[in-house]
GROMACS .gro file of C-alpha atoms in nm:
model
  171
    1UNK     CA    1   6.608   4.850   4.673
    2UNK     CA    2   6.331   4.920   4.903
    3UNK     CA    3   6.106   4.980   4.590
    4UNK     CA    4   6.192   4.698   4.436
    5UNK     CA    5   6.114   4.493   4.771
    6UNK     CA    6   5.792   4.659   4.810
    7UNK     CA    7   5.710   4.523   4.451
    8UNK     CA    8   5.764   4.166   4.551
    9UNK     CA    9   5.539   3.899   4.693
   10UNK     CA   10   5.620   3.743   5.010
   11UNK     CA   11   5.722   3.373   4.850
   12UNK     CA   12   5.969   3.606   4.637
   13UNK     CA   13   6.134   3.732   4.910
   14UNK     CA   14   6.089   3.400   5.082
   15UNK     CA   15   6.305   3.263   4.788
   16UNK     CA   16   6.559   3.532   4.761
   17UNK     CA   17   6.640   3.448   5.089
   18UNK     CA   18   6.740   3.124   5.103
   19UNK     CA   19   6.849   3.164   4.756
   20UNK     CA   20   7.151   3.396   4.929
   21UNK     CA   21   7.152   3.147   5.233
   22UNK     CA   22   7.258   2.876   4.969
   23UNK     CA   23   7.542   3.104   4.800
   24UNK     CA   24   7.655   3.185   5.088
   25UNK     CA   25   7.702   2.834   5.191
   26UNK     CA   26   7.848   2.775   4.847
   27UNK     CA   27   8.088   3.020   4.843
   28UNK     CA   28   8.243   2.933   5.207
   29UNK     CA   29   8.259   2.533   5.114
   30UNK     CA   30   8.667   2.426   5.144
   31UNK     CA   31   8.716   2.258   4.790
   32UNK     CA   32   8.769   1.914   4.756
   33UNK     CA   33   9.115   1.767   4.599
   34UNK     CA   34   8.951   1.621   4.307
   35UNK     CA   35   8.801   1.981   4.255
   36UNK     CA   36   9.099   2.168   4.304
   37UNK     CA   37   9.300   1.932   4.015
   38UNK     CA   38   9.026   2.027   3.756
   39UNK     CA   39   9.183   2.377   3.778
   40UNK     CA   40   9.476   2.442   3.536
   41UNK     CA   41   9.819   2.465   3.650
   42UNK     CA   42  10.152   2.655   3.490
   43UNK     CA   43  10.456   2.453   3.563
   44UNK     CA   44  10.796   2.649   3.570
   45UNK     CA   45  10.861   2.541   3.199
   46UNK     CA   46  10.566   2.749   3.091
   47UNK     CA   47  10.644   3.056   3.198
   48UNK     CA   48  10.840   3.237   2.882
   49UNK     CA   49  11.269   3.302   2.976
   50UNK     CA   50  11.300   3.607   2.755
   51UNK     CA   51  11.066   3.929   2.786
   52UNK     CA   52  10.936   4.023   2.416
   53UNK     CA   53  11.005   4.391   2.366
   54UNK     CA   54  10.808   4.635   2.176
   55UNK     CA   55  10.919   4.744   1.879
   56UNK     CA   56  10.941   5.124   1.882
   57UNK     CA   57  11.010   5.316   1.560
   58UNK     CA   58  11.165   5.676   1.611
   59UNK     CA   59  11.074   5.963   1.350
   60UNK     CA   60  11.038   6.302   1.367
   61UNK     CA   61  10.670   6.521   1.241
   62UNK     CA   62  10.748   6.905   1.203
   63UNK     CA   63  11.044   6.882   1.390
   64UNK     CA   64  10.913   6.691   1.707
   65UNK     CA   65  10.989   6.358   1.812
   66UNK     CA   66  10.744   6.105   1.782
   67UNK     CA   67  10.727   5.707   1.856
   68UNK     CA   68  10.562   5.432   1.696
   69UNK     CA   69  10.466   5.091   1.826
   70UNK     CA   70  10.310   4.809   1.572
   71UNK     CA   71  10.102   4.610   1.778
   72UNK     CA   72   9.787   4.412   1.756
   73UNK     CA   73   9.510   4.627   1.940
   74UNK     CA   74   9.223   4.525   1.795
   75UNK     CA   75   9.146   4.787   1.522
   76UNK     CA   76   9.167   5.034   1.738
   77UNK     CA   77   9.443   5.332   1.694
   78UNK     CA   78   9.605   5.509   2.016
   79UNK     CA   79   9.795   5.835   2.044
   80UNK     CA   80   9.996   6.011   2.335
   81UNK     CA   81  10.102   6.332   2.285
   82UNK     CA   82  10.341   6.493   2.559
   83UNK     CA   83  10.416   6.869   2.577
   84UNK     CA   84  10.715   6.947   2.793
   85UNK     CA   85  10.640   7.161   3.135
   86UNK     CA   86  10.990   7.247   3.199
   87UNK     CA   87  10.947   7.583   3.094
   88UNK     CA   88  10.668   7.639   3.373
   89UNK     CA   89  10.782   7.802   3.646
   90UNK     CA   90  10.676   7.592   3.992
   91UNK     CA   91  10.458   7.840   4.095
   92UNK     CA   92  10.246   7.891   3.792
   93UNK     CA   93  10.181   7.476   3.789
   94UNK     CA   94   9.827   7.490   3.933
   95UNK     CA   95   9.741   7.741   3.647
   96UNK     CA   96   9.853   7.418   3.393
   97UNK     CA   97   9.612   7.240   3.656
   98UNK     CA   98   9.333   7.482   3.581
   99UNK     CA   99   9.370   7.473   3.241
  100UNK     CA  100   9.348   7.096   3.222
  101UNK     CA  101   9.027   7.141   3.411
  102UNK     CA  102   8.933   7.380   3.197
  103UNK     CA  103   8.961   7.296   2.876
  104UNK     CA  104   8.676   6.996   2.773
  105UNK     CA  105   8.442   7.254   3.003
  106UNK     CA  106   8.470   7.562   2.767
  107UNK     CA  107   8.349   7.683   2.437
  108UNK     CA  108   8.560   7.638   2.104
  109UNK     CA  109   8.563   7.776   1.812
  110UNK     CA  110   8.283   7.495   1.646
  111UNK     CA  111   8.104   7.359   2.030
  112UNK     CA  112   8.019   7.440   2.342
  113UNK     CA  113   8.113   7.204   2.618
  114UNK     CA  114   7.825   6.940   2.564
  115UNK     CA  115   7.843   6.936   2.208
  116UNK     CA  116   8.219   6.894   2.249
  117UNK     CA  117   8.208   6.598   2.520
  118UNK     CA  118   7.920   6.421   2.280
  119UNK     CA  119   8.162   6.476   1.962
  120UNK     CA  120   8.457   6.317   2.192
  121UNK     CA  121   8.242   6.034   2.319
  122UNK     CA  122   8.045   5.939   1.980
  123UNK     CA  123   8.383   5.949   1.800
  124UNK     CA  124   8.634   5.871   1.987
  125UNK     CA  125   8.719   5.522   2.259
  126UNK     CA  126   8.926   5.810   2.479
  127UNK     CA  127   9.011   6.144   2.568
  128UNK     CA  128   9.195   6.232   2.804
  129UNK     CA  129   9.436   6.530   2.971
  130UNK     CA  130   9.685   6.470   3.227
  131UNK     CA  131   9.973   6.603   3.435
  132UNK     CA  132  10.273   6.356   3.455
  133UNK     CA  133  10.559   6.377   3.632
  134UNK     CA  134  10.818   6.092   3.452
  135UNK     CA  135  11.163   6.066   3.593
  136UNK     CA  136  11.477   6.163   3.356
  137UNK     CA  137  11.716   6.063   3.598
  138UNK     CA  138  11.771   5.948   3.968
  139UNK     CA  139  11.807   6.310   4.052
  140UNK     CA  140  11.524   6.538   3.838
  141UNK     CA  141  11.164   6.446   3.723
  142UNK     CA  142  11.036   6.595   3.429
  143UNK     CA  143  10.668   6.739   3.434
  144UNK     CA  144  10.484   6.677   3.098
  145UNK     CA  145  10.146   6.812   3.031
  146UNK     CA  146   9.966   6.471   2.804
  147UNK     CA  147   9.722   6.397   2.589
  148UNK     CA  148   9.558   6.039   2.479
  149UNK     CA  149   9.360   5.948   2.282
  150UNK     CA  150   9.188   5.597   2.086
  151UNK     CA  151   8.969   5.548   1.828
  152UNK     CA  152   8.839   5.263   1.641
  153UNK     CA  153   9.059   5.274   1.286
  154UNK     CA  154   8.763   5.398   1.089
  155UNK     CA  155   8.752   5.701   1.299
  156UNK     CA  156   9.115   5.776   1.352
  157UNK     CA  157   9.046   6.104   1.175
  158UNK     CA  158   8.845   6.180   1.444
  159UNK     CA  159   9.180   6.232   1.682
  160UNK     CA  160   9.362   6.523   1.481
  161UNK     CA  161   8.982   6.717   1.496
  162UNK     CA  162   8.913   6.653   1.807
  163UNK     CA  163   9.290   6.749   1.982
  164UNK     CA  164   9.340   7.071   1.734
  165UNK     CA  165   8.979   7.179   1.825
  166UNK     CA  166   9.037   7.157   2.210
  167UNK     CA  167   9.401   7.301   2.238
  168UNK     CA  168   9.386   7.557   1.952
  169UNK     CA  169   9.009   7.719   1.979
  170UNK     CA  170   8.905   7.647   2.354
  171UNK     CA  171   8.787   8.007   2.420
   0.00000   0.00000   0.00000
């Protein structure tokens, strides 16, 4: 900022000034009713009774569960994957903490870690790895270890790469 000042001529700051004098101004004048009725307004008949629910479709791949939603996203294709930290014994969590840390930081078998990250981001809307804790019941939580992803639809191939790469051949 003080660069940019120091490139200016005094009638430019001169203007800037009371340039922000007049927003301000603007921005802390009370509304006038005419004003406030050009704004649109929601009466209580507008507002939708019934809550549309999401279609989900239940299948199985290789023997694990998986969910599918049909909805309008722009052509652009999401996927969650959730592996199960149950089996994780409490104290050997921040080692599953590590490795998410870990894991878009380290060679694979075909990139190092910049090549990787400019293969996820050239590719690929998303990437992402995350610890979630997602209740089962009023009495347990279950830990889950996820990963999502998005993609526009012509590079949805890029997802299957790009997840077997980083949790198969991360070194």
């Amino acid at each position: 900022m003080k660069k940019i000042k120091e490139e200016m001529s005094d009638k430019e700051i001169d203007d800037l000034i009371k340039q922000t004098k007049e927003l301000i101004t603007y921005q802390n004048k009370v509304d006038t009713k005419k004003e406030l009725n050009t704004l649109p307004k929601l009466s209580i008949k507008d507002i939708p009774t019934t809550i549309p629910y999401l279609e989900t479709k239940k299948t199985k791949i290789k023997g694990m569960n998986a969910f599918y939603h049909q909805v309008p996203t722009n052509k652009i294709g999401y996927l969650r994957m959730y592996f199960s930290l149950n089996c994780v014994e409490l104290e050997d969590l921040v080692y599953v903490r590590l490795l998410r840390s870990l894991l878009l930081n380290v060679k694979t078998k075909s990139y190092t870690p910049f090549d990787l990250v400019k293969k996820i981001k050239t590719n690929l809307g998303s990437f992402g790895l995350q610890i979630l804790s997602n209740p089962s019941s009023k009495e347990e939580c279950r830990l889950d270890f996820a990963v999502s992803t998005s993609a526009l639809l012509e590079n949805i191939h890029y997802i299957p790469e790009i997840i077997n790469e980083v949790l198969l051949t991360s070194k």
